[in-house]
């Protein structure tokens, strides 16, 4: 290692090349990974972590830190190298174990796994769209909580995005929304390297990206040379100075920069350079230090980030201390946002509904949502242009509008996918978001929902119109496979309440569940209100109606609107002398989480005559029907007609349940 | 009805108002539906069906007809009224039965259900994106098959799209691709009514849409008054004159036009007007004829479409007859495209792979796909920027490029959702599309895949990297819930072949299946090549390895890469004296379609000790495991590490299968 002190410029270049060298070393060691992006984008990463961003490596969750989102998640080594160099708790041993079992350096950055990773990225388009949610959270919290002279929420969100990110529709939706809301503290650096996996971007991506972003209402700039650190700096500063609009800076880079034979080609995107090319690349970059080491001057330079970060953080802590004294209630609310953790729902008074009436569960959800919103200041959200159908407005609250983002209602527009990604950003920022659309359109936001589950974020999805019972809109709007598809997602809780009271309880479960997402599947149509024991929904399944004599010969298991049908069928079966129990099973996941004794008490193994009833795919219901049971469901698409007609025509009748019950009984 | 002949202008206005009146009548009768859009957009619909489009109501599937796609599917009454008036086989009785069980007038237009409906719409963004596929099909077929003086494929694709359509990301992706390819015969009328469900579009959609489309490379125009028929006509003609770029015409309309109290408000979007407002609207529109009737002058005017259509069609038939004489081979290929039906695969020679070797099924798929492409000229497709990973290139073929769309390879860019919708358009146009991405990113195109299933279109999805076995890319790229989620979709066939030979057979199934979509889930990693009986895959499941002595005590059921694990576990179990059968189950759906005797022969009810093995969600596997069986799967997210390590660490080992087998045996 050189012992002569380097000039400022030299150390900048050397630091950038140290990032590149670590990328080369880690991908070579793994024999796997994506070196191209970090080699090209290292100067951008440098400018952000070393110059633009306020961040404290020693306190990576300091609330007022700037957020960095690497939307181009495949270039994870860029972020790992930056985190390591600037002093985050990510030792060199972890970089050596890139992409290995148990390491802190997975192939794509994972939030909650690696320090300093603000959101999990990799699926293209998600990072930038989640960043829109983070910037929205910042603007919302600032508008709601800052006080004169006390800007306790005041930071930026920086993104590096790739061609792929900007080709994805979700980023277009989110960027349009960001432009509409004027998220001036969102700054996106576009790694404009003109290369995608299948070749140059000219093979498919020839639109004028900057013009498109101008059309969204963004401030746009171009940097001609991605190695010109000063030009990147200037552009970032200009972007920071523009506070009324989000900023996009297209930076022309060379993918795989430094690799003499591979730079500028698609080959360098997704495979290590190979030993020889790696050697040559290092030589061409002037990297004369051993693999997985960092020259002292570079390290010394890099670690200045810690001092700056500590200073910035301490200044903010002073401000927040003053805020806490002057605005204790607001400070308490903010602390909850900053720290997350279990919400204080002691003040929550859920609505109770009188059994005997009829209420659509989407309507009951509105009342419960409003009760939760009163008890939980961090709750906010809205619908993808279906607020009046999803019943998601909060009484007395205003929507976020350009110029005033303090409202707790978000009008997402017809942008389900961006809504899902934005919700992730809101949740990652400590807020408690809910989002809403029809259940069938959960498909549009599934990639974002999956990330919420993977990151264990407490997003609540209000999915109404949950079956063919919605009627005339027909098969394009009638979910069939969706309930079971969602149940197959790990770490997601799906709740399909049977009535208004189960709905209220379901909202409590969702509100309390801050370590993972929750789906509420709700009816459009009215369903009878039941007498639901306290805490029943939280157990996932329970005995709603016991067999006469308390010894069931048959069990009917239903969810949602089909529970009422099970109750009617029970009457008929009891009338024919069959002691019949009805089990309401609002959540597979919560029921599976109960102890074996409870599950046995609800669904005794010995009672093998069973019928499950749900207006959705039967696949998966064998879990509760068992070998001798029957599954009544829907393995075809729906049809357009009034909801009760569709239900009847497609087999959701008392007669059908009774007939199925007899078939099952006959197998005993 | 008036018996004085109306002037030309008058009859135009009266016809437009007849469309409006039918909309009012049908939604009033149904007590349900969306009157707002047809009331506002009727003049646009009029210009298209009465002036711009070449279509023959008496022969609605005439191959060279112009295509009309109503992307704003909720305004279905606009299309039904136009079809009825211009003489399609959609009688007034059907309009009276709008949204009723069994009628031909469902809430949203359904292809294959209602004559003249080119694609099923309703889920926003899908129609316009599918239309991009139709326009691509037209341009491809024209480039490939037209000969000098014989333009046998030469027509346009017209779309009416709403704010909602243009807010959806999928339309952005598709429009970017359409602009890139220069689809000059695609003309989109944007029903710019400034109202969405949650309020004015100003609450969330303030971007400059025309500028965005210019950035995509489109030709854009604006019409200031949506009731100015001449202005709409002029704009459509200018759009038709522009042949190098797709066209967007923003037409400023008034939602619910004519309804005195509701016009211009969100309320008129999704609910009937109500009796009183309906009455008043008709009065204000000068509709003085009874409900569900059409004045004679209007009908006479409307039915001129039939003469024009017949003339256009006959002219084309003359051209095609000449083409058939001069280019019989090309004409045969085109006829197949025009008529669909079972493909002639007599020339198909699938690759065979020697058992004992190791091949990734994605790699085997490449060979099979190429064999199918040779035998099936209508096959075309590509990947969402992963051609080199999905192995989907066709040897000897070129990609479609701007200016020459004759190539059979499509480079979709990182636009999975548009890829899915475009595939629907290609299929609806008679081509046999395949599309490709990683299995985990099937989420991105699910809404389009669902429509393929609903419309029973023969789209083939090549989804590689089908499990945690893909390794280092980690949980963002490792599918878990996807196989089971896809299996829950009605009318979709999911195939997860175990080896190279099953893969080849799976491709035959997919190629033959022209009446519904097929998913091929393929490995990234190498798997052992097996000895697979002919036709085994088409049956969905089969006995791959029989128990010693032919009398199994235990059955191991696996799919894909886990079949090899089952075979290894069988060795171990047989070694311990347990006669063990291995069943390979590449497709739940195809197996379920076999007769009971065959299914019983593969999975005899009496053999209740079972273990199912699949590196995906266990939910749904109870169908084959039964009450005494065990399901080995993955109910958590994956992890980043080499594929074999992840497989081992997450429980896909011989030991785990043997242990599970013993647990199951112990229950007997």
Short mmCIF file of N, CA and C in Angstrom, two decimals, chain B residues 411-531:
data_model
loop_
_atom_site.label_atom_id
_atom_site.label_comp_id
_atom_site.label_asym_id
_atom_site.label_seq_id
_atom_site.Cartn_x
_atom_site.Cartn_y
_atom_site.Cartn_z
N UNK B 411 -38.13 -8.92 -28.75
CA UNK B 411 -37.38 -8.43 -27.58
C UNK B 411 -38.31 -7.50 -26.82
N UNK B 412 -38.86 -8.00 -25.71
CA UNK B 412 -39.88 -7.23 -25.00
C UNK B 412 -39.30 -6.15 -24.09
N UNK B 413 -38.01 -6.21 -23.83
CA UNK B 413 -37.46 -5.31 -22.81
C UNK B 413 -37.92 -5.77 -21.43
N UNK B 414 -37.55 -4.99 -20.41
CA UNK B 414 -37.92 -5.35 -19.03
C UNK B 414 -39.36 -4.90 -18.79
N UNK B 415 -40.26 -5.56 -19.48
CA UNK B 415 -41.66 -5.15 -19.48
C UNK B 415 -42.52 -6.42 -19.45
N UNK B 416 -42.49 -7.12 -18.33
CA UNK B 416 -43.18 -8.41 -18.24
C UNK B 416 -44.68 -8.25 -18.44
N UNK B 417 -45.24 -7.21 -17.83
CA UNK B 417 -46.69 -7.10 -17.87
C UNK B 417 -47.16 -6.82 -19.31
N UNK B 418 -46.50 -5.87 -19.96
CA UNK B 418 -46.86 -5.62 -21.36
C UNK B 418 -46.63 -6.87 -22.20
N UNK B 419 -45.58 -7.60 -21.90
CA UNK B 419 -45.30 -8.84 -22.63
C UNK B 419 -46.51 -9.78 -22.55
N UNK B 420 -47.06 -9.92 -21.36
CA UNK B 420 -48.22 -10.79 -21.20
C UNK B 420 -49.41 -10.29 -22.00
N UNK B 421 -49.65 -9.00 -21.96
CA UNK B 421 -50.80 -8.44 -22.68
C UNK B 421 -50.58 -8.49 -24.18
N UNK B 422 -49.36 -8.20 -24.60
CA UNK B 422 -49.04 -8.27 -26.03
C UNK B 422 -49.22 -9.71 -26.53
N UNK B 423 -48.80 -10.66 -25.73
CA UNK B 423 -48.99 -12.07 -26.11
C UNK B 423 -50.47 -12.37 -26.34
N UNK B 424 -51.33 -11.82 -25.51
CA UNK B 424 -52.76 -12.03 -25.72
C UNK B 424 -53.19 -11.46 -27.08
N UNK B 425 -52.67 -10.29 -27.41
CA UNK B 425 -53.02 -9.70 -28.70
C UNK B 425 -52.51 -10.53 -29.87
N UNK B 426 -51.30 -11.06 -29.73
CA UNK B 426 -50.74 -11.91 -30.79
C UNK B 426 -51.60 -13.17 -30.94
N UNK B 427 -51.98 -13.76 -29.82
CA UNK B 427 -52.78 -14.99 -29.86
C UNK B 427 -54.16 -14.72 -30.45
N UNK B 428 -54.77 -13.62 -30.03
CA UNK B 428 -56.10 -13.28 -30.55
C UNK B 428 -56.05 -13.03 -32.06
N UNK B 429 -54.87 -12.70 -32.53
CA UNK B 429 -54.70 -12.46 -33.96
C UNK B 429 -54.33 -13.74 -34.70
N UNK B 430 -54.31 -14.86 -33.98
CA UNK B 430 -54.12 -16.14 -34.64
C UNK B 430 -52.71 -16.68 -34.57
N UNK B 431 -51.79 -15.91 -34.02
CA UNK B 431 -50.43 -16.39 -33.88
C UNK B 431 -50.31 -17.25 -32.62
N UNK B 432 -49.18 -17.93 -32.51
CA UNK B 432 -48.93 -18.81 -31.37
C UNK B 432 -47.76 -18.26 -30.57
N UNK B 433 -48.05 -17.36 -29.64
CA UNK B 433 -46.95 -16.69 -28.94
C UNK B 433 -46.41 -17.48 -27.73
N UNK B 434 -45.12 -17.33 -27.50
CA UNK B 434 -44.54 -17.75 -26.23
C UNK B 434 -43.83 -16.54 -25.64
N UNK B 435 -43.83 -16.46 -24.34
CA UNK B 435 -43.16 -15.35 -23.65
C UNK B 435 -42.40 -15.92 -22.47
N UNK B 436 -41.39 -15.19 -22.03
CA UNK B 436 -40.49 -15.78 -21.04
C UNK B 436 -39.98 -14.77 -20.03
N UNK B 437 -39.84 -15.25 -18.83
CA UNK B 437 -39.14 -14.52 -17.76
C UNK B 437 -38.83 -15.55 -16.67
N UNK B 438 -38.32 -15.06 -15.52
CA UNK B 438 -38.14 -15.97 -14.39
C UNK B 438 -39.51 -16.26 -13.77
N UNK B 439 -39.66 -17.46 -13.20
CA UNK B 439 -40.95 -17.83 -12.62
C UNK B 439 -41.42 -16.81 -11.58
N UNK B 440 -40.48 -16.30 -10.79
CA UNK B 440 -40.88 -15.38 -9.72
C UNK B 440 -41.52 -14.12 -10.31
N UNK B 441 -41.11 -13.76 -11.52
CA UNK B 441 -41.65 -12.55 -12.12
C UNK B 441 -42.93 -12.81 -12.93
N UNK B 442 -43.41 -14.03 -12.86
CA UNK B 442 -44.76 -14.27 -13.39
C UNK B 442 -45.76 -13.37 -12.67
N UNK B 443 -45.43 -13.01 -11.43
CA UNK B 443 -46.28 -12.06 -10.70
C UNK B 443 -46.52 -10.77 -11.49
N UNK B 444 -45.49 -10.33 -12.19
CA UNK B 444 -45.61 -9.05 -12.90
C UNK B 444 -46.64 -9.12 -14.03
N UNK B 445 -46.86 -10.30 -14.58
CA UNK B 445 -47.76 -10.37 -15.74
C UNK B 445 -49.03 -11.15 -15.43
N UNK B 446 -49.25 -11.44 -14.18
CA UNK B 446 -50.40 -12.27 -13.82
C UNK B 446 -51.73 -11.71 -14.34
N UNK B 447 -51.99 -10.40 -14.26
CA UNK B 447 -53.29 -9.93 -14.76
C UNK B 447 -53.50 -10.29 -16.23
N UNK B 448 -52.45 -10.26 -17.02
CA UNK B 448 -52.58 -10.61 -18.44
C UNK B 448 -52.72 -12.12 -18.61
N UNK B 449 -51.98 -12.86 -17.82
CA UNK B 449 -52.09 -14.33 -17.87
C UNK B 449 -53.50 -14.77 -17.53
N UNK B 450 -54.08 -14.12 -16.54
CA UNK B 450 -55.46 -14.47 -16.16
C UNK B 450 -56.41 -14.24 -17.34
N UNK B 451 -56.21 -13.15 -18.06
CA UNK B 451 -57.07 -12.90 -19.22
C UNK B 451 -56.84 -13.94 -20.31
N UNK B 452 -55.61 -14.39 -20.47
CA UNK B 452 -55.35 -15.46 -21.45
C UNK B 452 -56.16 -16.69 -21.09
N UNK B 453 -56.20 -17.01 -19.82
CA UNK B 453 -56.97 -18.17 -19.38
C UNK B 453 -58.46 -17.93 -19.58
N UNK B 454 -58.92 -16.75 -19.20
CA UNK B 454 -60.34 -16.43 -19.35
C UNK B 454 -60.76 -16.47 -20.82
N UNK B 455 -59.87 -16.03 -21.69
CA UNK B 455 -60.18 -16.02 -23.13
C UNK B 455 -59.78 -17.31 -23.82
N UNK B 456 -59.17 -18.22 -23.07
CA UNK B 456 -58.70 -19.51 -23.61
C UNK B 456 -57.78 -19.32 -24.81
N UNK B 457 -56.78 -18.50 -24.63
CA UNK B 457 -55.80 -18.25 -25.68
C UNK B 457 -54.56 -19.11 -25.45
N UNK B 458 -54.01 -19.61 -26.54
CA UNK B 458 -52.88 -20.54 -26.46
C UNK B 458 -51.53 -19.89 -26.26
N UNK B 459 -51.41 -19.09 -25.23
CA UNK B 459 -50.12 -18.47 -24.93
C UNK B 459 -49.27 -19.45 -24.13
N UNK B 460 -47.99 -19.56 -24.49
CA UNK B 460 -47.06 -20.42 -23.75
C UNK B 460 -46.12 -19.53 -22.93
N UNK B 461 -46.08 -19.79 -21.64
CA UNK B 461 -45.21 -19.04 -20.73
C UNK B 461 -44.00 -19.89 -20.38
N UNK B 462 -42.84 -19.42 -20.74
CA UNK B 462 -41.61 -20.12 -20.40
C UNK B 462 -41.04 -19.45 -19.15
N UNK B 463 -41.29 -20.09 -18.00
CA UNK B 463 -40.85 -19.50 -16.73
C UNK B 463 -39.69 -20.32 -16.19
N UNK B 464 -38.48 -19.80 -16.35
CA UNK B 464 -37.30 -20.54 -15.87
C UNK B 464 -36.94 -20.08 -14.46
N UNK B 465 -35.87 -20.71 -13.92
CA UNK B 465 -35.41 -20.36 -12.58
C UNK B 465 -36.56 -20.62 -11.59
N UNK B 466 -37.01 -21.88 -11.60
CA UNK B 466 -38.31 -22.20 -11.03
C UNK B 466 -38.31 -22.56 -9.56
N UNK B 467 -37.20 -22.36 -8.87
CA UNK B 467 -37.17 -22.68 -7.44
C UNK B 467 -35.96 -22.04 -6.78
N UNK B 468 -35.87 -22.26 -5.47
CA UNK B 468 -34.68 -21.86 -4.71
C UNK B 468 -33.41 -22.44 -5.31
N UNK B 469 -33.54 -23.46 -6.14
CA UNK B 469 -32.38 -24.06 -6.79
C UNK B 469 -31.62 -23.11 -7.69
N UNK B 470 -32.19 -21.94 -7.96
CA UNK B 470 -31.48 -20.96 -8.78
C UNK B 470 -30.30 -20.35 -8.04
N UNK B 471 -30.34 -20.42 -6.70
CA UNK B 471 -29.15 -20.06 -5.94
C UNK B 471 -28.98 -18.61 -5.56
N UNK B 472 -27.80 -18.06 -5.87
CA UNK B 472 -27.30 -16.83 -5.30
C UNK B 472 -28.15 -15.59 -5.45
N UNK B 473 -29.02 -15.54 -6.43
CA UNK B 473 -29.84 -14.33 -6.59
C UNK B 473 -30.76 -14.11 -5.39
N UNK B 474 -30.99 -15.15 -4.64
CA UNK B 474 -31.67 -14.99 -3.35
C UNK B 474 -33.17 -14.91 -3.42
N UNK B 475 -33.79 -14.60 -2.25
CA UNK B 475 -35.24 -14.73 -2.11
C UNK B 475 -36.06 -13.83 -3.02
N UNK B 476 -35.51 -12.70 -3.44
CA UNK B 476 -36.29 -11.87 -4.37
C UNK B 476 -36.48 -12.56 -5.71
N UNK B 477 -35.61 -13.49 -6.01
CA UNK B 477 -35.66 -14.15 -7.31
C UNK B 477 -36.12 -15.62 -7.22
N UNK B 478 -36.31 -16.09 -5.99
CA UNK B 478 -36.67 -17.50 -5.81
C UNK B 478 -38.17 -17.64 -5.62
N UNK B 479 -38.85 -18.28 -6.56
CA UNK B 479 -40.28 -18.48 -6.39
C UNK B 479 -40.56 -19.45 -5.25
N UNK B 480 -41.66 -19.25 -4.57
CA UNK B 480 -42.09 -20.15 -3.50
C UNK B 480 -43.56 -20.50 -3.71
N UNK B 481 -44.38 -19.45 -3.73
CA UNK B 481 -45.83 -19.64 -3.82
C UNK B 481 -46.31 -19.76 -5.25
N UNK B 482 -45.43 -19.55 -6.22
CA UNK B 482 -45.89 -19.33 -7.58
C UNK B 482 -46.51 -20.55 -8.25
N UNK B 483 -45.89 -21.71 -8.05
CA UNK B 483 -46.44 -22.90 -8.71
C UNK B 483 -47.88 -23.12 -8.25
N UNK B 484 -48.10 -23.09 -6.94
CA UNK B 484 -49.44 -23.38 -6.46
C UNK B 484 -50.41 -22.26 -6.83
N UNK B 485 -49.93 -21.03 -6.80
CA UNK B 485 -50.78 -19.90 -7.20
C UNK B 485 -51.24 -20.06 -8.64
N UNK B 486 -50.35 -20.46 -9.49
CA UNK B 486 -50.70 -20.61 -10.90
C UNK B 486 -51.65 -21.80 -11.10
N UNK B 487 -51.42 -22.87 -10.31
CA UNK B 487 -52.30 -24.03 -10.44
C UNK B 487 -53.74 -23.70 -10.05
N UNK B 488 -53.90 -22.66 -9.24
CA UNK B 488 -55.25 -22.29 -8.80
C UNK B 488 -56.01 -21.50 -9.88
N UNK B 489 -55.33 -21.10 -10.94
CA UNK B 489 -55.99 -20.32 -12.00
C UNK B 489 -56.79 -21.27 -12.90
N UNK B 490 -58.08 -21.02 -13.08
CA UNK B 490 -58.88 -21.89 -13.94
C UNK B 490 -58.36 -21.87 -15.39
N UNK B 491 -58.48 -23.00 -16.05
CA UNK B 491 -58.18 -23.12 -17.48
C UNK B 491 -56.73 -22.84 -17.86
N UNK B 492 -55.88 -22.83 -16.86
CA UNK B 492 -54.44 -22.73 -17.12
C UNK B 492 -53.84 -24.11 -16.87
N UNK B 493 -52.93 -24.54 -17.75
CA UNK B 493 -52.20 -25.78 -17.49
C UNK B 493 -50.78 -25.41 -17.07
N UNK B 494 -50.38 -25.91 -15.92
CA UNK B 494 -49.03 -25.67 -15.39
C UNK B 494 -48.24 -26.96 -15.51
N UNK B 495 -47.11 -26.89 -16.17
CA UNK B 495 -46.26 -28.06 -16.34
C UNK B 495 -44.90 -27.80 -15.71
N UNK B 496 -44.49 -28.70 -14.84
CA UNK B 496 -43.15 -28.57 -14.26
C UNK B 496 -42.40 -29.88 -14.55
N UNK B 497 -41.76 -29.93 -15.70
CA UNK B 497 -41.12 -31.18 -16.10
C UNK B 497 -39.92 -31.52 -15.22
N UNK B 498 -39.69 -32.82 -15.08
CA UNK B 498 -38.64 -33.30 -14.18
C UNK B 498 -37.27 -33.33 -14.84
N UNK B 499 -37.26 -33.39 -16.15
CA UNK B 499 -35.97 -33.54 -16.83
C UNK B 499 -36.10 -33.07 -18.27
N UNK B 500 -35.05 -33.29 -19.03
CA UNK B 500 -35.02 -32.83 -20.42
C UNK B 500 -36.09 -33.52 -21.26
N UNK B 501 -36.30 -34.81 -21.05
CA UNK B 501 -37.29 -35.51 -21.88
C UNK B 501 -38.72 -35.11 -21.53
N UNK B 502 -38.98 -34.94 -20.25
CA UNK B 502 -40.31 -34.42 -19.89
C UNK B 502 -40.49 -33.01 -20.46
N UNK B 503 -39.42 -32.25 -20.51
CA UNK B 503 -39.52 -30.89 -21.05
C UNK B 503 -39.91 -30.92 -22.52
N UNK B 504 -39.30 -31.81 -23.27
CA UNK B 504 -39.64 -31.91 -24.69
C UNK B 504 -41.12 -32.28 -24.84
N UNK B 505 -41.56 -33.24 -24.05
CA UNK B 505 -42.98 -33.62 -24.12
C UNK B 505 -43.88 -32.47 -23.68
N UNK B 506 -43.44 -31.72 -22.70
CA UNK B 506 -44.24 -30.58 -22.22
C UNK B 506 -44.41 -29.55 -23.33
N UNK B 507 -43.37 -29.36 -24.10
CA UNK B 507 -43.48 -28.42 -25.22
C UNK B 507 -44.50 -28.90 -26.26
N UNK B 508 -44.57 -30.23 -26.44
CA UNK B 508 -45.59 -30.74 -27.37
C UNK B 508 -46.99 -30.43 -26.82
N UNK B 509 -47.18 -30.68 -25.56
CA UNK B 509 -48.48 -30.36 -24.94
C UNK B 509 -48.82 -28.89 -25.15
N UNK B 510 -47.85 -28.04 -24.88
CA UNK B 510 -48.08 -26.59 -24.99
C UNK B 510 -48.38 -26.19 -26.43
N UNK B 511 -47.66 -26.78 -27.37
CA UNK B 511 -47.85 -26.41 -28.78
C UNK B 511 -49.21 -26.88 -29.28
N UNK B 512 -49.64 -28.04 -28.81
CA UNK B 512 -50.93 -28.56 -29.26
C UNK B 512 -52.10 -27.84 -28.62
N UNK B 513 -51.85 -27.29 -27.45
CA UNK B 513 -52.93 -26.69 -26.68
C UNK B 513 -53.22 -25.28 -27.19
N UNK B 514 -54.11 -25.17 -28.14
CA UNK B 514 -54.42 -23.86 -28.71
C UNK B 514 -55.66 -23.24 -28.06
N UNK B 515 -56.27 -23.93 -27.11
CA UNK B 515 -57.49 -23.38 -26.51
C UNK B 515 -57.31 -23.00 -25.04
N UNK B 516 -56.08 -22.66 -24.71
CA UNK B 516 -55.84 -22.20 -23.35
C UNK B 516 -54.34 -22.06 -23.14
N UNK B 517 -53.97 -21.27 -22.13
CA UNK B 517 -52.55 -21.01 -21.90
C UNK B 517 -51.85 -22.13 -21.12
N UNK B 518 -50.55 -22.18 -21.29
CA UNK B 518 -49.73 -23.22 -20.67
C UNK B 518 -48.48 -22.59 -20.05
N UNK B 519 -48.22 -22.96 -18.82
CA UNK B 519 -46.99 -22.52 -18.15
C UNK B 519 -45.99 -23.67 -18.16
N UNK B 520 -44.76 -23.38 -18.56
CA UNK B 520 -43.66 -24.32 -18.41
C UNK B 520 -42.73 -23.78 -17.33
N UNK B 521 -42.63 -24.49 -16.23
CA UNK B 521 -41.75 -24.08 -15.13
C UNK B 521 -40.47 -24.90 -15.23
N UNK B 522 -39.36 -24.21 -15.41
CA UNK B 522 -38.11 -24.88 -15.79
C UNK B 522 -36.96 -24.52 -14.86
N UNK B 523 -36.04 -25.46 -14.73
CA UNK B 523 -34.93 -25.24 -13.81
C UNK B 523 -33.83 -24.39 -14.44
N UNK B 524 -33.16 -23.65 -13.56
CA UNK B 524 -31.90 -23.04 -13.98
C UNK B 524 -30.80 -24.10 -13.96
N UNK B 525 -30.85 -24.95 -12.92
CA UNK B 525 -29.75 -25.88 -12.67
C UNK B 525 -29.92 -27.18 -13.46
N UNK B 526 -28.81 -27.88 -13.63
CA UNK B 526 -28.86 -29.17 -14.30
C UNK B 526 -29.61 -30.20 -13.46
N UNK B 527 -30.35 -31.06 -14.14
CA UNK B 527 -31.03 -32.18 -13.45
C UNK B 527 -30.78 -33.44 -14.29
N UNK B 528 -30.79 -34.59 -13.63
CA UNK B 528 -30.49 -35.83 -14.37
C UNK B 528 -31.53 -36.11 -15.45
N UNK B 529 -31.09 -36.58 -16.58
CA UNK B 529 -32.00 -36.95 -17.65
C UNK B 529 -32.54 -38.36 -17.39
N UNK B 530 -33.86 -38.49 -17.55
CA UNK B 530 -34.54 -39.73 -17.19
C UNK B 530 -35.03 -40.45 -18.44
N UNK B 531 -35.48 -41.66 -18.21
CA UNK B 531 -36.09 -42.44 -19.28
C UNK B 531 -37.61 -42.25 -19.16
#
